[in-house]
JSON list of C-alpha atoms in Angstrom, two decimals:
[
{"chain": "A", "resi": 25, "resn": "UNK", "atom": "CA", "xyz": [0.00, 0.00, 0.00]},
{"chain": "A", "resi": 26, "resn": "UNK", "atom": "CA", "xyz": [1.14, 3.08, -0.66]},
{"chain": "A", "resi": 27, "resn": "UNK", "atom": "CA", "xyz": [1.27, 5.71, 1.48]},
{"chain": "A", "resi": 28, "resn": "UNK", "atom": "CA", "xyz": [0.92, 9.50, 1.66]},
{"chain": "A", "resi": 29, "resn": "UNK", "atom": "CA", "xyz": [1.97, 12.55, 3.26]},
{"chain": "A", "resi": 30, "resn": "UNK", "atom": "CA", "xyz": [0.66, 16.07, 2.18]},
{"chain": "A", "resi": 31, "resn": "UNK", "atom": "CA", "xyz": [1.65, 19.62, 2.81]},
{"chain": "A", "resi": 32, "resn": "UNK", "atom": "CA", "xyz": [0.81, 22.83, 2.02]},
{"chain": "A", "resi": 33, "resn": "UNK", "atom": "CA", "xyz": [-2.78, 24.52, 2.74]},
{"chain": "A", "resi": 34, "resn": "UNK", "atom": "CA", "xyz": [-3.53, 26.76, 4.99]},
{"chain": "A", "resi": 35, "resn": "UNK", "atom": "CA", "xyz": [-5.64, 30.43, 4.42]},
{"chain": "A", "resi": 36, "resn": "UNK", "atom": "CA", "xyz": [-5.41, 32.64, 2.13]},
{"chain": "A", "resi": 37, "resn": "UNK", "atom": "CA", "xyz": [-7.25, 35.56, 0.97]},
{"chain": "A", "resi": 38, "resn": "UNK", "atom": "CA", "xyz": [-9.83, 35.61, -2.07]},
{"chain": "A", "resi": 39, "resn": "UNK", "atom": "CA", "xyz": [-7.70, 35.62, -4.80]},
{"chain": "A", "resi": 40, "resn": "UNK", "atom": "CA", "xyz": [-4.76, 34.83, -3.50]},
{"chain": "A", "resi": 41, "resn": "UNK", "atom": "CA", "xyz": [-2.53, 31.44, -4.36]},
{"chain": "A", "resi": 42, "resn": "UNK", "atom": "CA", "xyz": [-1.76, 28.38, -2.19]},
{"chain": "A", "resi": 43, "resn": "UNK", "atom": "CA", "xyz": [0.08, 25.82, -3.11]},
{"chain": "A", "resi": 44, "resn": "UNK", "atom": "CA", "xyz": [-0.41, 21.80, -2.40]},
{"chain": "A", "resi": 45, "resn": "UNK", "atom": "CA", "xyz": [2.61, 18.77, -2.44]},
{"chain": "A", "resi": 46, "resn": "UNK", "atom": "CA", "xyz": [1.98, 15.20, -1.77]},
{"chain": "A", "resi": 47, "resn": "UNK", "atom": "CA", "xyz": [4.87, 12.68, -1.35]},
{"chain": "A", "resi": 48, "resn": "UNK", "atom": "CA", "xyz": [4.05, 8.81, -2.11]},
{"chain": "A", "resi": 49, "resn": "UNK", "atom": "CA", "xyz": [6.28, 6.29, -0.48]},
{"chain": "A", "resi": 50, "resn": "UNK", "atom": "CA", "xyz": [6.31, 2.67, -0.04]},
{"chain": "A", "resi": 51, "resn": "UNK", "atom": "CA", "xyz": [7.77, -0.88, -1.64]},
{"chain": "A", "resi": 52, "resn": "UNK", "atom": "CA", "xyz": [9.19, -0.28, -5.29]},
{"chain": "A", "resi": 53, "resn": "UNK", "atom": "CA", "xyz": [6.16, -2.48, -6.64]},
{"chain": "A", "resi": 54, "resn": "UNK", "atom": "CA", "xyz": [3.74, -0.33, -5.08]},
{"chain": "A", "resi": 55, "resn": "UNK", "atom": "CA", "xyz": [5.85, 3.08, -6.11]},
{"chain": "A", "resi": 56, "resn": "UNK", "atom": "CA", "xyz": [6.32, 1.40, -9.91]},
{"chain": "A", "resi": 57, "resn": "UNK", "atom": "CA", "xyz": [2.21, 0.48, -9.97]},
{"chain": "A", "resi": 58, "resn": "UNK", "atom": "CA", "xyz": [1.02, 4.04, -9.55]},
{"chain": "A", "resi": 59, "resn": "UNK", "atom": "CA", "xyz": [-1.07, 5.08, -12.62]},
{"chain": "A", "resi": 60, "resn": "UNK", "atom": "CA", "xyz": [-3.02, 7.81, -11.40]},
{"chain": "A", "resi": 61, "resn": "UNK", "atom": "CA", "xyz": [-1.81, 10.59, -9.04]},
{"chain": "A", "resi": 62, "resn": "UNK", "atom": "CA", "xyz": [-4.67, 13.47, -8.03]},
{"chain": "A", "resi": 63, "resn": "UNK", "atom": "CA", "xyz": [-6.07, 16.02, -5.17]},
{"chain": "A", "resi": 64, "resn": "UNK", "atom": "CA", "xyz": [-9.72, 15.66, -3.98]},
{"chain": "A", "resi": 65, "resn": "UNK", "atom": "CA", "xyz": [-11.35, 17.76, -1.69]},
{"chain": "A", "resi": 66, "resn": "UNK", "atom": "CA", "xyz": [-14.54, 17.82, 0.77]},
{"chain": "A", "resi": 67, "resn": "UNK", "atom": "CA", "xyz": [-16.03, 20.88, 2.05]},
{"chain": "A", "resi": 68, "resn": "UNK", "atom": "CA", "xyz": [-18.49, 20.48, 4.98]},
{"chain": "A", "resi": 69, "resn": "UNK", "atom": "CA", "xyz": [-21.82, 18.58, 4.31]},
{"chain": "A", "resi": 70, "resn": "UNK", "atom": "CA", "xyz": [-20.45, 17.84, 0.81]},
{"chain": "A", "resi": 71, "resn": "UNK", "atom": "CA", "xyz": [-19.29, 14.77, -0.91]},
{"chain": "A", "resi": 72, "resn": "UNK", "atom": "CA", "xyz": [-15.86, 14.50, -1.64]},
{"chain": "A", "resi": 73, "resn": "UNK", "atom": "CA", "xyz": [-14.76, 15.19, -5.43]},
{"chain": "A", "resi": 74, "resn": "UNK", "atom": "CA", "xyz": [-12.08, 15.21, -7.80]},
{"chain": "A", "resi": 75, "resn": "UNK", "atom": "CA", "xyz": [-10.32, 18.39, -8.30]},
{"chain": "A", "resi": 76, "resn": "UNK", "atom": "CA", "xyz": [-7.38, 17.09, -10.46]},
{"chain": "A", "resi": 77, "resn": "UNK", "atom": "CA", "xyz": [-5.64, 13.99, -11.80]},
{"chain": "A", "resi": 78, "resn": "UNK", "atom": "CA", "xyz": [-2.77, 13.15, -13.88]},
{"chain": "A", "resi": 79, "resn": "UNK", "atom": "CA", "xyz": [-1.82, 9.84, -15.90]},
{"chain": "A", "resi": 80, "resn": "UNK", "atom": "CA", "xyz": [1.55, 8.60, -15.61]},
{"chain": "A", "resi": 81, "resn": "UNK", "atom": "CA", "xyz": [1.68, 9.97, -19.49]},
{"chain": "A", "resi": 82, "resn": "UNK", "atom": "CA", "xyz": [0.39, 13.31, -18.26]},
{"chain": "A", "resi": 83, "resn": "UNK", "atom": "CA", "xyz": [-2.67, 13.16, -19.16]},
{"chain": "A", "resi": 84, "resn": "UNK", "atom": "CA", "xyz": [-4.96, 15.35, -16.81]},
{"chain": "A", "resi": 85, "resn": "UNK", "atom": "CA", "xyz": [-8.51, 15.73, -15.73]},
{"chain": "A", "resi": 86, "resn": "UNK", "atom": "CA", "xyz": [-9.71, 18.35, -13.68]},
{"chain": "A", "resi": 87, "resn": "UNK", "atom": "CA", "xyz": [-13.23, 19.69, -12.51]},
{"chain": "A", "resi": 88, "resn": "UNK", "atom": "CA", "xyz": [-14.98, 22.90, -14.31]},
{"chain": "A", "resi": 89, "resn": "UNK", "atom": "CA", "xyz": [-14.77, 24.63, -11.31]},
{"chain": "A", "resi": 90, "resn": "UNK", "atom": "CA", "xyz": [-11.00, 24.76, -11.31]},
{"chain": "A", "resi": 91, "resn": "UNK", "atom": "CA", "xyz": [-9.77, 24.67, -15.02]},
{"chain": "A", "resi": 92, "resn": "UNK", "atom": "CA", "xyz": [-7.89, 28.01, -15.77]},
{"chain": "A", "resi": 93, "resn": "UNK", "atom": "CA", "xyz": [-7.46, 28.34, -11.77]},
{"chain": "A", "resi": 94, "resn": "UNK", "atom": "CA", "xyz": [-5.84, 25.29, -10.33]},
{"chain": "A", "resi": 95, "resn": "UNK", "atom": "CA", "xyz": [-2.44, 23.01, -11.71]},
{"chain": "A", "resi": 96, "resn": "UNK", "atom": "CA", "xyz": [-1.92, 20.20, -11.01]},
{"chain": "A", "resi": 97, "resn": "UNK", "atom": "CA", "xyz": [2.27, 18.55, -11.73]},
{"chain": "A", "resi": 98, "resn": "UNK", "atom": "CA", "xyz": [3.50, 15.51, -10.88]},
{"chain": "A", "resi": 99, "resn": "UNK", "atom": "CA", "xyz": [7.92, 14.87, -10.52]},
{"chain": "A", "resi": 100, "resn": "UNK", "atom": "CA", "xyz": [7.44, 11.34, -11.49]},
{"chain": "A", "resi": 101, "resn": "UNK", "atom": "CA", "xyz": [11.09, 10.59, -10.06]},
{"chain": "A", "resi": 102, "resn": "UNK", "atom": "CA", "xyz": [10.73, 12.16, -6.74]},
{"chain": "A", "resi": 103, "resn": "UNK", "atom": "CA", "xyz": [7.02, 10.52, -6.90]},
{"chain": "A", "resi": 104, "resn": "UNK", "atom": "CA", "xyz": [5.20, 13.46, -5.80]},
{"chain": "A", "resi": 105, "resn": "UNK", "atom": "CA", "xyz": [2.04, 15.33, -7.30]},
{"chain": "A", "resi": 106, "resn": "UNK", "atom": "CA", "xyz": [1.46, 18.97, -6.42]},
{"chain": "A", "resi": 107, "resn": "UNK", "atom": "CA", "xyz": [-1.42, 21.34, -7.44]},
{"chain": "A", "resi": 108, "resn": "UNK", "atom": "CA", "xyz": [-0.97, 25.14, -7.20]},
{"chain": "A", "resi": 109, "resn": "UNK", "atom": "CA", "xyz": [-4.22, 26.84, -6.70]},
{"chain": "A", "resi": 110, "resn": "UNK", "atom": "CA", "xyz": [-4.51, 30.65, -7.96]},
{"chain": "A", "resi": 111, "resn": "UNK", "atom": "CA", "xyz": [-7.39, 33.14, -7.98]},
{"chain": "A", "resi": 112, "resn": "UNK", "atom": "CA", "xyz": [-8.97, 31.47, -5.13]},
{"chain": "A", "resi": 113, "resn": "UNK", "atom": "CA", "xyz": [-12.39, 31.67, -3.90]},
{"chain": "A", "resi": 114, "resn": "UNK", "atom": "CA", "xyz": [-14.57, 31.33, -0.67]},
{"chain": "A", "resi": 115, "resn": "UNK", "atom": "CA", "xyz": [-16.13, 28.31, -2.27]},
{"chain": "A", "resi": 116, "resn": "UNK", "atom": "CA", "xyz": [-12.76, 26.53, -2.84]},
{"chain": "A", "resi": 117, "resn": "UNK", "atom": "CA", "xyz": [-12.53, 25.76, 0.80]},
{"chain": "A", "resi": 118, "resn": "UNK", "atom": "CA", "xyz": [-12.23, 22.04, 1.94]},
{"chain": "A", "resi": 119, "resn": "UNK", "atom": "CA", "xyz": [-10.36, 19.45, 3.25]},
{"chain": "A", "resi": 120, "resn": "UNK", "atom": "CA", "xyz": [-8.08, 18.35, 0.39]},
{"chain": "A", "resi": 121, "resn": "UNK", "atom": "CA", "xyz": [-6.73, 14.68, 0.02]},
{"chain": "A", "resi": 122, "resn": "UNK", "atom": "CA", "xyz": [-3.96, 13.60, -2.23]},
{"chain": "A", "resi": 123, "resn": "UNK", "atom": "CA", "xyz": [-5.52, 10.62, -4.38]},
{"chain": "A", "resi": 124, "resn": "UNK", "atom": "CA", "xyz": [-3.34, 7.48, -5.30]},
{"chain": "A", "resi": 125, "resn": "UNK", "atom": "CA", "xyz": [-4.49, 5.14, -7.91]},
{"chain": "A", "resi": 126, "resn": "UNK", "atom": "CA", "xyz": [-2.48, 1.97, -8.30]},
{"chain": "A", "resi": 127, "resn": "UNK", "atom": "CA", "xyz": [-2.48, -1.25, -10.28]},
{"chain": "A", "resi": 128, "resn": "UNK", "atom": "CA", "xyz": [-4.44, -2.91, -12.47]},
{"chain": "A", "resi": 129, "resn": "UNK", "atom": "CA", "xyz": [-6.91, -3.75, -9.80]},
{"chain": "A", "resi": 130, "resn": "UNK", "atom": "CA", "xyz": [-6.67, 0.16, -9.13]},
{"chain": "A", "resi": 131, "resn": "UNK", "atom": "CA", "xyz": [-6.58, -0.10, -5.59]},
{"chain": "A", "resi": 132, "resn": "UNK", "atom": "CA", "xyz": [-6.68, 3.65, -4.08]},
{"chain": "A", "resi": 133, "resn": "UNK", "atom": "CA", "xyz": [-4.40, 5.28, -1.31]},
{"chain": "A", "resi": 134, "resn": "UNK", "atom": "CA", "xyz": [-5.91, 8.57, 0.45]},
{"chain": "A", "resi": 135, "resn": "UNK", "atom": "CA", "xyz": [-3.21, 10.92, 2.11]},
{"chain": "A", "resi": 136, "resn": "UNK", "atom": "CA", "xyz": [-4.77, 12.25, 6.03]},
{"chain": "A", "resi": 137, "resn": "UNK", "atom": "CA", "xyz": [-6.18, 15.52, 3.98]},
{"chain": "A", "resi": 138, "resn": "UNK", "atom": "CA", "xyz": [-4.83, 19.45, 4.63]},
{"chain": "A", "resi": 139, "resn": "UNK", "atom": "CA", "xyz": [-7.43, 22.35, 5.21]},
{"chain": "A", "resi": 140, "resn": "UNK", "atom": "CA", "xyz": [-7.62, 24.64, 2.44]},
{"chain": "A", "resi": 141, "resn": "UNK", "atom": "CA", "xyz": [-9.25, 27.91, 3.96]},
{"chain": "A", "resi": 142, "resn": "UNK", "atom": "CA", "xyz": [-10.05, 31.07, 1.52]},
{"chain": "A", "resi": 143, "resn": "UNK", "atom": "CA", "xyz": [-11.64, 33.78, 3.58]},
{"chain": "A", "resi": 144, "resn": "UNK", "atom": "CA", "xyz": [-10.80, 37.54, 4.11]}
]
């Protein structure tokens, strides 16, 4: 299983930028099985959804909320994924969880989440 560890978040102001880093670490089969790397996020009394992915081959998807706003990258040697988050709004605040997809069974690995505040 692979596991992890997020950083970044916090508050910022509307409009303002935050940026988001998740580190995956575990076996080398379970590093060399990721496909899919991605950020979801819950905000209170909401379901969780996807804000971003990337492929392995880069390929991306992102919600309509965020395109234009939000990038997501991925360092496929250091194994992380990060999503910088400009022109923020009130309504982009959450919890947000790095997303791991792996395998051909895609099993999924959830970092603990970081709260993503945008408030003045």
């Amino acid at each position: 299983q692979v596991q992890l560890v997020e950083s970044g978040g916090g508050l910022a102001q509307p409009g303002g930028s935050l940026r988001l880093s998740c580190a995956a670490s575990g076996s080398i089969f379970d590093i060399f099985a990721i496909n899919v790397m991605g950020w979801y996020r819950q905000a209170p009394g909401k379901e969780r959804e996807l804000v971003a992915s990337m492929t392995n081959s880069g390929s991306t998807n992102s919600a309509d909320s965020v395109k234009g706003r939000f990038f997501i990258s991925r360092d496929n040697a250091k194994h992380t994924v990060s999503l910088q988050m400009n022109s923020l709004k009130p309504e982009d605040t959450a919890i947000y969880y790095c997303n791991v997809v792996s395998g051909n069974d895609k099993r999924t690995s959830w970092g603990q989440g970081t709260q993503v505040t945008v408030s003045s």
